[in-house]
Short mmCIF file of C-alpha atoms and ligand atoms in Angstrom, two decimals:
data_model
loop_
_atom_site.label_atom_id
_atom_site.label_comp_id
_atom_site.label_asym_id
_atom_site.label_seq_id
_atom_site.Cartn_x
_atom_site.Cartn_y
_atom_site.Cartn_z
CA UNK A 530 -5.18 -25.92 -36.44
CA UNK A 531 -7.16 -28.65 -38.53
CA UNK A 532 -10.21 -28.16 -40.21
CA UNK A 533 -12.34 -31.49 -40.17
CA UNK A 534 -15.44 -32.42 -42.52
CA UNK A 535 -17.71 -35.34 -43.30
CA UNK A 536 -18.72 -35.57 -46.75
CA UNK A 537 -21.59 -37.28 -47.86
CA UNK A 538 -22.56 -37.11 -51.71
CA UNK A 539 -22.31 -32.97 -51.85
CA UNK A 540 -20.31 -32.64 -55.04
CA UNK A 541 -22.09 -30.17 -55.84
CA UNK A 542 -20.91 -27.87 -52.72
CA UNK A 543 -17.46 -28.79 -52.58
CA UNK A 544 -15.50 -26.44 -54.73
CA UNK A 545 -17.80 -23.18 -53.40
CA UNK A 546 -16.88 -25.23 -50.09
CA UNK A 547 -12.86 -24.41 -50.78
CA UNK A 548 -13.00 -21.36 -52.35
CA UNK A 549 -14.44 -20.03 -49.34
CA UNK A 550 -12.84 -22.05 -46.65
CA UNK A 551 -9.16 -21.51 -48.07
CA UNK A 552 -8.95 -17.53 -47.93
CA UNK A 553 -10.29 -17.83 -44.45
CA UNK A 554 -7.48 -20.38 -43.49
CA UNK A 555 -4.88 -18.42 -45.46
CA UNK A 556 -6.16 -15.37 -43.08
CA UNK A 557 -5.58 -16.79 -39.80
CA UNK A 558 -1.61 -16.38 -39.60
CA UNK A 559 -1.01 -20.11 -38.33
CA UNK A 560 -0.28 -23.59 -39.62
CA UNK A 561 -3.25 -25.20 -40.92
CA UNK A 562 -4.77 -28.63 -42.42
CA UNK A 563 -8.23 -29.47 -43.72
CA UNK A 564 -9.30 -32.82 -43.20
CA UNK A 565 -12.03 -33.82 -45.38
CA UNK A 566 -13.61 -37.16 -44.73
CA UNK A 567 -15.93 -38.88 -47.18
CA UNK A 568 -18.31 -40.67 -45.45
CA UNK A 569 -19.12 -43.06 -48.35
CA UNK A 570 -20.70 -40.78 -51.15
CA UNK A 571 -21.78 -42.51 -54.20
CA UNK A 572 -21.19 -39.43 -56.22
CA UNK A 573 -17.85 -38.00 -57.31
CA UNK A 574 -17.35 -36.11 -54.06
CA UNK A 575 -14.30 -37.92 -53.48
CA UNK A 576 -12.60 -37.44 -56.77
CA UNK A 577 -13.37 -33.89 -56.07
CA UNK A 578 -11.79 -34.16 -52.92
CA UNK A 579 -8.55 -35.78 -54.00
CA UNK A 580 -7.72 -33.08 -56.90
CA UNK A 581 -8.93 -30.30 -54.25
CA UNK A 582 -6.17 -32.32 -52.20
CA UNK A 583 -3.57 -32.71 -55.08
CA UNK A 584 -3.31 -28.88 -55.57
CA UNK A 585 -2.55 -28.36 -51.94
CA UNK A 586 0.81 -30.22 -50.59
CA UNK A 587 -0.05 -32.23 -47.83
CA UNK A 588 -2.43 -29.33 -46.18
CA UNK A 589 -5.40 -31.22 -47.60
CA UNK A 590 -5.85 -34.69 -46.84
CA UNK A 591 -8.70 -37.19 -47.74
CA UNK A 592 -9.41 -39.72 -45.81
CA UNK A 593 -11.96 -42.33 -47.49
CA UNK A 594 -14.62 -44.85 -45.39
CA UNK A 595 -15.58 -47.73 -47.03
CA UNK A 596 -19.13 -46.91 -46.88
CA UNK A 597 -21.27 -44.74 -45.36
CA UNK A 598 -21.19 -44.64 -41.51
CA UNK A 599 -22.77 -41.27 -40.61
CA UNK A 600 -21.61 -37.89 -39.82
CA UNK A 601 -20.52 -38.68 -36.10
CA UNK A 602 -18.69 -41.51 -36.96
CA UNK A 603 -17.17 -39.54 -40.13
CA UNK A 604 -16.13 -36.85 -37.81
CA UNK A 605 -14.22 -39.41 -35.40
CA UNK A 606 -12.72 -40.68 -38.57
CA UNK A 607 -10.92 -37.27 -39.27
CA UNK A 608 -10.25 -36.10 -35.42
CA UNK A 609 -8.44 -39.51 -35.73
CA UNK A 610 -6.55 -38.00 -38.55
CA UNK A 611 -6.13 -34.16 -37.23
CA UNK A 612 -3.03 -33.44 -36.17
CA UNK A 613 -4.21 -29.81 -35.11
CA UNK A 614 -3.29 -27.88 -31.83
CA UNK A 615 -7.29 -26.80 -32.72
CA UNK A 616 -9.88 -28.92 -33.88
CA UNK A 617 -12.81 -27.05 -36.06
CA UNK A 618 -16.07 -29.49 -37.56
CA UNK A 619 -17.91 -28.12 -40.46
CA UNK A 620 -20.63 -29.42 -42.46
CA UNK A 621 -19.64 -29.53 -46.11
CA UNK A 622 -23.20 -27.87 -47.62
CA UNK A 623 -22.10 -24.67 -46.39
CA UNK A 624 -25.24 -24.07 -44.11
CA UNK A 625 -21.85 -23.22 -41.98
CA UNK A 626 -20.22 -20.24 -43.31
CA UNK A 627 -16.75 -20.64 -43.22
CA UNK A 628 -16.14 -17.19 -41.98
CA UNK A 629 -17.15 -17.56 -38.26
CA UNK A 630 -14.34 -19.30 -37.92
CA UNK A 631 -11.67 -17.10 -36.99
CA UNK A 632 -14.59 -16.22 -34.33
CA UNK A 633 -14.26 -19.72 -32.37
CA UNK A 634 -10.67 -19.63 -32.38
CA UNK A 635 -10.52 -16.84 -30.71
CA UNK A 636 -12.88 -17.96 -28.42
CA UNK A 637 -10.56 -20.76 -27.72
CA UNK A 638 -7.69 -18.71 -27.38
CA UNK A 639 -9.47 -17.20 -24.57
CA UNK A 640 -9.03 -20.37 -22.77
CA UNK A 641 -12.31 -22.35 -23.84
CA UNK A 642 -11.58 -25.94 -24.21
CA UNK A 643 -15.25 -26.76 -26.41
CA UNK A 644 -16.62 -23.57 -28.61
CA UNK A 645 -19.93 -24.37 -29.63
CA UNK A 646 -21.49 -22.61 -32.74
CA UNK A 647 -25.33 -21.63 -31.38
CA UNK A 648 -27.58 -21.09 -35.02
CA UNK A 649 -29.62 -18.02 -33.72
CA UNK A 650 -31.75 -17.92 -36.91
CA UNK A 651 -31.67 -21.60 -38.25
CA UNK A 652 -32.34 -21.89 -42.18
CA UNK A 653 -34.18 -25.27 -41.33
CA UNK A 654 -38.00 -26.99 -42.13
CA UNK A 655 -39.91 -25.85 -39.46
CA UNK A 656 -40.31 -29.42 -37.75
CA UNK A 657 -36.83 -29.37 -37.97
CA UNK A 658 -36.45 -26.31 -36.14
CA UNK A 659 -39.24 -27.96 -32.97
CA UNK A 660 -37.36 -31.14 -32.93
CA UNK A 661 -34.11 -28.87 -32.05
CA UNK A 662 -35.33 -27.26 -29.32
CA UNK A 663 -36.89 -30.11 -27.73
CA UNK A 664 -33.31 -32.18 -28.35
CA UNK A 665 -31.28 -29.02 -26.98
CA UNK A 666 -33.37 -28.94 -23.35
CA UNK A 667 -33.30 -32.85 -23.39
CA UNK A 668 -29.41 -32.78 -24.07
CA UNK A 669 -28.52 -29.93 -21.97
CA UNK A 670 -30.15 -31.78 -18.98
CA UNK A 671 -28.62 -35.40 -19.54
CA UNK A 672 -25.37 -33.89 -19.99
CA UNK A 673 -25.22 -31.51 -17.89
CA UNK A 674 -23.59 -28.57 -19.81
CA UNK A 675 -26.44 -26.63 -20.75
CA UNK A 676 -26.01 -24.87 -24.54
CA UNK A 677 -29.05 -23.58 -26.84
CA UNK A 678 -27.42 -25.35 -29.36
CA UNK A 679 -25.79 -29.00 -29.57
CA UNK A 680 -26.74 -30.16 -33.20
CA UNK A 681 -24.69 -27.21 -34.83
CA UNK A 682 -21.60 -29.11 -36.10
CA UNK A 683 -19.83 -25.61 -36.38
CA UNK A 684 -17.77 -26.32 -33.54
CA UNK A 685 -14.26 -26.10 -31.94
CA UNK A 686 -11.96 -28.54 -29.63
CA UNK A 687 -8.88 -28.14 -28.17
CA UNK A 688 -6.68 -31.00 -29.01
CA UNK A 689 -6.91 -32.73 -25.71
CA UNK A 690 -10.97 -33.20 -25.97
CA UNK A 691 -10.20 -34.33 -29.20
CA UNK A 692 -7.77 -36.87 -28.24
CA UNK A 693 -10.60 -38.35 -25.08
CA UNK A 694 -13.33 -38.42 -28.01
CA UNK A 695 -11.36 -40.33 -30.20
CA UNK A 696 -9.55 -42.73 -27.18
CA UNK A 697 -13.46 -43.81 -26.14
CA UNK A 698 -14.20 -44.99 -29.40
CA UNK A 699 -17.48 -45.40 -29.01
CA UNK A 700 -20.08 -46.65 -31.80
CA UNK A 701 -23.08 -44.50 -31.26
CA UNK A 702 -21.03 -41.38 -30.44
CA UNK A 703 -23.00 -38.08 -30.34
CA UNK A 704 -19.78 -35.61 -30.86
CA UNK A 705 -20.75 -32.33 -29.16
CA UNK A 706 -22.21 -34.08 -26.06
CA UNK A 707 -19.25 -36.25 -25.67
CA UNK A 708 -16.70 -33.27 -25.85
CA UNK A 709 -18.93 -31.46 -23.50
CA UNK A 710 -18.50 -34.18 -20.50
CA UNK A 711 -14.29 -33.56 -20.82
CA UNK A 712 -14.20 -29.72 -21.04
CA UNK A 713 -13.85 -27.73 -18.47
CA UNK A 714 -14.89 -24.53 -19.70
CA UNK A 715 -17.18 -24.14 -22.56
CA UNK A 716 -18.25 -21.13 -24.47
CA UNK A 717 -21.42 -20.51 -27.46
CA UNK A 718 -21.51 -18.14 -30.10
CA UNK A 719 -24.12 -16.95 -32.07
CA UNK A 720 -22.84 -17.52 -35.43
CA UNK A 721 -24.64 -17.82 -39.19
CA UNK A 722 -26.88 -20.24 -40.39
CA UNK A 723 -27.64 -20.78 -44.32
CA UNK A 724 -30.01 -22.38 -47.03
CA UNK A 725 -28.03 -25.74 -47.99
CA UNK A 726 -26.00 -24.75 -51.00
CA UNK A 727 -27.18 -27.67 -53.09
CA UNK A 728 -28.61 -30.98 -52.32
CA UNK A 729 -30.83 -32.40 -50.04
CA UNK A 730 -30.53 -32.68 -45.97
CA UNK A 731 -28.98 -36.48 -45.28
CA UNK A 732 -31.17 -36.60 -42.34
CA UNK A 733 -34.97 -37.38 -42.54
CA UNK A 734 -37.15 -37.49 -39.37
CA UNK A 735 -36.44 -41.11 -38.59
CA UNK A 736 -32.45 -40.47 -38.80
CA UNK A 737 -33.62 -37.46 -36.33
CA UNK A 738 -35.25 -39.62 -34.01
CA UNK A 739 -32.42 -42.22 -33.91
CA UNK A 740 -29.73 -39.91 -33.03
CA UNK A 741 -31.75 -38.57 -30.06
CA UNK A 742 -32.50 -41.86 -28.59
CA UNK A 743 -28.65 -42.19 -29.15
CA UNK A 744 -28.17 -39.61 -27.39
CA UNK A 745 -30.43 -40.44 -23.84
CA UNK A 746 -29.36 -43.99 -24.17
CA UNK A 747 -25.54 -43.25 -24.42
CA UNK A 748 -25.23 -40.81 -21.69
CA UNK A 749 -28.21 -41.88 -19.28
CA UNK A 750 -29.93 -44.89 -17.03
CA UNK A 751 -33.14 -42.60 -16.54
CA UNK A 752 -34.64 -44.53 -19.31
CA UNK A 753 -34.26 -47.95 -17.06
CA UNK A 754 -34.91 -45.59 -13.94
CA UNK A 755 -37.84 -44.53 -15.15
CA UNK A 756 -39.19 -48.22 -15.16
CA UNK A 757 -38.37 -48.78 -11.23
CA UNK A 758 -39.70 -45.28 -10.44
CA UNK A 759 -42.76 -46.37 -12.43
CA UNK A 760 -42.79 -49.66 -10.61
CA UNK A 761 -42.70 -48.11 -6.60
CA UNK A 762 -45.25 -45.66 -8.44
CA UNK A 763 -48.13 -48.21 -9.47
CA UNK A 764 -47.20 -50.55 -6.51
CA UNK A 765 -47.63 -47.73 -3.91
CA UNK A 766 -50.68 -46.71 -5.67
CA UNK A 767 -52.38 -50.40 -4.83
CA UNK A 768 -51.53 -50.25 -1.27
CA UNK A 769 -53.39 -47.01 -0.82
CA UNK A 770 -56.33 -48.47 -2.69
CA UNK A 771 -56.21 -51.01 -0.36
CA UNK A 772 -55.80 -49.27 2.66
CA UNK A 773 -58.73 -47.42 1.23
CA UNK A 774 -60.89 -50.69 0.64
CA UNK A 775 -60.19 -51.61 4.03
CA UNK A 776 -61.38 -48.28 5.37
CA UNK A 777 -64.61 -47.96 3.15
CA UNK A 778 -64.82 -52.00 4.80
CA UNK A 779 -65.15 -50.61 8.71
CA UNK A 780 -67.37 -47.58 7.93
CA UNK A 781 -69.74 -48.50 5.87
CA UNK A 782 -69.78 -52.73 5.68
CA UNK A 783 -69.05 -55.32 3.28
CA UNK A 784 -70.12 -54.27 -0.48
CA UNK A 785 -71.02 -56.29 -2.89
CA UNK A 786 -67.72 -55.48 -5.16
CA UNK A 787 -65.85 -55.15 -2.20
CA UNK A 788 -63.86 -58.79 -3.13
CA UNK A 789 -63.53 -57.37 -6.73
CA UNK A 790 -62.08 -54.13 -5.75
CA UNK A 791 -59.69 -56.05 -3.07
CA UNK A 792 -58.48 -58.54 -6.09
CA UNK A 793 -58.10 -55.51 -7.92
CA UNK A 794 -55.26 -53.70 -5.51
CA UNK A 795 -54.01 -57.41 -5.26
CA UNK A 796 -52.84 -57.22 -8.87
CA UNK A 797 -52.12 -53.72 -9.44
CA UNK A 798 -49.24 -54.41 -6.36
CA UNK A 799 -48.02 -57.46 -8.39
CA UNK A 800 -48.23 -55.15 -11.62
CA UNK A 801 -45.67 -52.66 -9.73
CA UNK A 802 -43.24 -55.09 -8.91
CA UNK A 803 -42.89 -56.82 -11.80
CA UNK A 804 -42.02 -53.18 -13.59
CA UNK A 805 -39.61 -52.52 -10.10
CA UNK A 806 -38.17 -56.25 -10.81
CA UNK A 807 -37.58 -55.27 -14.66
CA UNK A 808 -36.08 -51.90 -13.29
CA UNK A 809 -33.83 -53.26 -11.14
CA UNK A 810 -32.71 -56.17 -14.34
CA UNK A 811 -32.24 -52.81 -15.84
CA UNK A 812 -30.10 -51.24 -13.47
CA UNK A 813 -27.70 -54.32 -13.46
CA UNK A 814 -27.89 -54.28 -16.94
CA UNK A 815 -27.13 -50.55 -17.39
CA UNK A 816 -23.88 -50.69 -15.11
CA UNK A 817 -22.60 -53.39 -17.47
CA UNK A 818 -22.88 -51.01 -20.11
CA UNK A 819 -21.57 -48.59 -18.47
CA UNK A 820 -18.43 -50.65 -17.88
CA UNK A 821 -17.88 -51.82 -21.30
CA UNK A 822 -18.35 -48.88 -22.38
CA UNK A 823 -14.87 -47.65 -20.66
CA UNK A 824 -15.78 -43.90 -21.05
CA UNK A 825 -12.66 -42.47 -18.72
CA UNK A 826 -13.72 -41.68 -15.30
CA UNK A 827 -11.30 -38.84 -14.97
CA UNK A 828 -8.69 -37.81 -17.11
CA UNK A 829 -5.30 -35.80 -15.56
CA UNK A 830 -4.42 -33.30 -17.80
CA UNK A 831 -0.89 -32.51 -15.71
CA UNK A 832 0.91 -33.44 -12.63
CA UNK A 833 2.15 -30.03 -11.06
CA UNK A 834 4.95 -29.75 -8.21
CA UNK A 835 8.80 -29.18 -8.42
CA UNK A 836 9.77 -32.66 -8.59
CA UNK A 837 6.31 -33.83 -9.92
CA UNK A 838 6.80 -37.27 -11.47
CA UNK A 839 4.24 -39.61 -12.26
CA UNK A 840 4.09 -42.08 -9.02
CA UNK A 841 5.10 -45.26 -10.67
CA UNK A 842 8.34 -43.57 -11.80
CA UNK A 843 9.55 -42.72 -7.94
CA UNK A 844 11.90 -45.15 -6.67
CA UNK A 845 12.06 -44.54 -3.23
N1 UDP B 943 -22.96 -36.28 -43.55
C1 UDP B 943 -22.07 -37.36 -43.53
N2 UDP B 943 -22.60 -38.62 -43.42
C2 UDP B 943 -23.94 -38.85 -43.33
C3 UDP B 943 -24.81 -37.74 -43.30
C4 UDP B 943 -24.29 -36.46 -43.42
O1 UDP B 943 -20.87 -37.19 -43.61
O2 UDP B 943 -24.33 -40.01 -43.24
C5 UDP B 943 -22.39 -34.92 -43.67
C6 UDP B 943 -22.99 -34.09 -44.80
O3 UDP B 943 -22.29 -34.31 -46.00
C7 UDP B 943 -22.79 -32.68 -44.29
C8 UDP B 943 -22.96 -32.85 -42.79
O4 UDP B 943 -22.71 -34.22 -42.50
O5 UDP B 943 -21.49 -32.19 -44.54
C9 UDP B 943 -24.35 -32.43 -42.30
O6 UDP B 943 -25.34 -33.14 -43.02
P1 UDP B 943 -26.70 -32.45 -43.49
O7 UDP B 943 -26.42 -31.10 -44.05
O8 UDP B 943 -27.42 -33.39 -44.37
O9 UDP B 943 -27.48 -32.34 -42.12
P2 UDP B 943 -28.40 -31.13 -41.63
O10 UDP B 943 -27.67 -29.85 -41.95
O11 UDP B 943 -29.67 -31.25 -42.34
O12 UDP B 943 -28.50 -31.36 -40.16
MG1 MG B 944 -26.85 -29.22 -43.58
#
C-alpha cells in the first residue's frame, strides 16, 4: 500500500508526522511506501523530507514540484508516483491522525473501491465548519455519490481509481469527487479530526471559494442551464403579462398606461430570449468542454468468459 502527502511549508509537523505514521505502517503486516510530495514549500520541508527519506531505503520517496500548485494537484503528483495495491491521502499537519488508518484499509478489504474519512467533530473556524456543510450537500448532489464528508483528505483508493484519476489529468481536479464518479462501491467512516499541529491553514476563504466553483464547474452544465431555465422563466413570465394586458384591455377598456404596460411585456420577452440565446451559446459551449475534457465515459475493469479475449485480438 502507498501512503501519499502534499506538503506545503509544514516543517514544523513533519518529523511528529513520521514518528507517528511509521509505527502505524510497520503495524499493518504488508509492503508499504510513503510518498511525500512537496508542493513547493519555501521552508526546509523538503530537506526534511529527503533525510526522513535517506534513513528509509527506497520506502520513502520525495517527489519535488517546482512550485507550488495546490494540494489536488500535489496529490495527483504522488498517485502518479504510488506504486501501491492501496492508495491512502493524508494531510501532513496531522489534523489526520495517522492511526485511522488501518481502519480504511480494512474497509477496503471489504471490497470498497473509495473509503472516505467523514470528520464527525471537525477541529475547524467555525465559518469553516458552515462552508463544509454547504460544499458537502452541493457536492453530494452534482456528483451524485452522496457522503457527509468530501473535503476530508483522509481517504483511501484502490489502485484502479487511482490509475482513472491520474489517466484524466485534469487541471482543476477536485480528488475525492473525481474518484467518486469511477467507484463502484463507496464506504465513510467516522474517523478523528485534530487542532493543526503547527502552522497556519493554507487555505483562506477565497482559496475556499475557488475550489467550490471548481468543483460545480468541473462536474456540471447546471451553471449554463440555469441561464436557459432563467431565460424560458422571464420570457414566459412576459407572455402572461401580456395575455393579462390584453384581458384587463376587453373588460375594462383602454387605460391610459395600457401602451406602457404592453411595451413593457414587449421587452421583458426579448429580455428572456436573449438569456435562452446565451443559454443555449452555453450549452454548445459546455459540450466542448466536456469533450476536451476526455473524462472516460466508461472504463472495463475485465472481460469475463472462457475464451474471453479482447475483440480486436479474435481472428476469425
Ligand atoms: N497543501 C499543499 N499545497 C497547498 C496547500 C496545502 O500541499 O497549496 C497541503 C498542506 O501542506 C497539508 C494539506 O495540503 O498537508 C492540507 O492543507 P491545510 O491543512 O492547510 O488545509 P485545511 O486542513 O485547512 O483544509
Ligand atoms: Mg489542515
Amino acid at each position: 500500500m502507498s501512503v501519499v502527502v502534499p506538503v506545503f511549508n509544514e516543517s514544523a509537523n513533519l518529523t511528529s508526522l513520521w514518528s507517528r505514521l511509521k509505527p502505524v505502517l510497520e503495524g499493518l503486516g504488508r509492503p508499504w511506501e510513503t510518498v511525500f510530495v512537496d508542493d513547493g514549500s519555501r521552508d526546509d520541508s523538503l530537506g526534511i523530507l529527503r533525510e526522513i527519506a535517506a534513513g528509509e531505503e527506497g520506502r520513502v520517496r520525495v517527489v519535488e514540484l517546482a512550485r507550488n500548485f495546490g494540494q489536488h494537484s500535489a496529490i495527483l503528483a504522488g498517485f502518479r508516483q504510488s506504486r501501491g495495491e492501496i492508495v491512502v491521502t493524508l494531510d501532513a499537519d496531522l489534523q489526520n491522525p495517522p492511526e485511522e488508518i488501518p481502519r480504511l484499509i480494512a474497509a477496503i478489504d471489504e471490497g470498497n473501491d473509495v473509503v472516505g474519512g467523514w470528520r464527525e467533530e471537525r477541529h475547524d473556524r467555525a465559518y469553516r465548519r458552515y462552508a463544509s456543510r454547504l460544499h458537502n450537500r452541493l457536492t453530494s448532489l452534482i456528483v451524485g455519490v452522496p457522503m457527509h464528508d468530501y473535503g476530508c483528505m483522509l481517504r483511501a483508493y484502490r489502485r484502479h481509481i487511482v490509475d482513472t484519476v491520474v489517466e484524466c489529468d485534469e487541471k482543476a481536479a477536485f480528488v475525492p469527487a473525481l474518484a467518486n464518479t469511477f467507484a463502484k462501491r463507496v464506504a465513510e467512516i467516522p474517523v478523528g479530526h485534530d487542532d493543526r499541529a503547527s502552522g497556519k491553514s493554507k487555505y483562506n476563504l477565497f482559496g475556499l471559494a475557488k475550489l467550490s466553483l471548481n468543483l460545480i464547474t468541473g462536474f456540471s452544465l447546471v451553471p449554463i442551464q440555469l441561464l436557459s431555465m432563467t431565460g424560458i422563466g422571464i420570457s414566459v413570465l412576459a407572455v402572461m403579462m401580456a395575455i393579462g394586458l390584453v384581458a384587463h384591455r376587453l373588460i375594462y377598456g383602454p387605460q391610459e398606461e395600457g401602451a406602457l404596460w404592453t411595451l413593457f411585456a414587449i421587452l421583458f420577452f426579448f429580455v428572456g430570449m436573449i438569456f435562452l440565446a446565451l443559454g443555449l451559446i452555453g450549452e454548445y459551449a459546455g459540450r466542448i468542454y466536456i469533450e476536451v475534457r476526455r473524462r472516460p465515459t466508461y472504463i472495463v475493469r475485465a472481460v469475463h468468459g472462457v475464451d474471453a479475449k479482447p475483440v480486436d485480438a479474435q481472428t476469425d
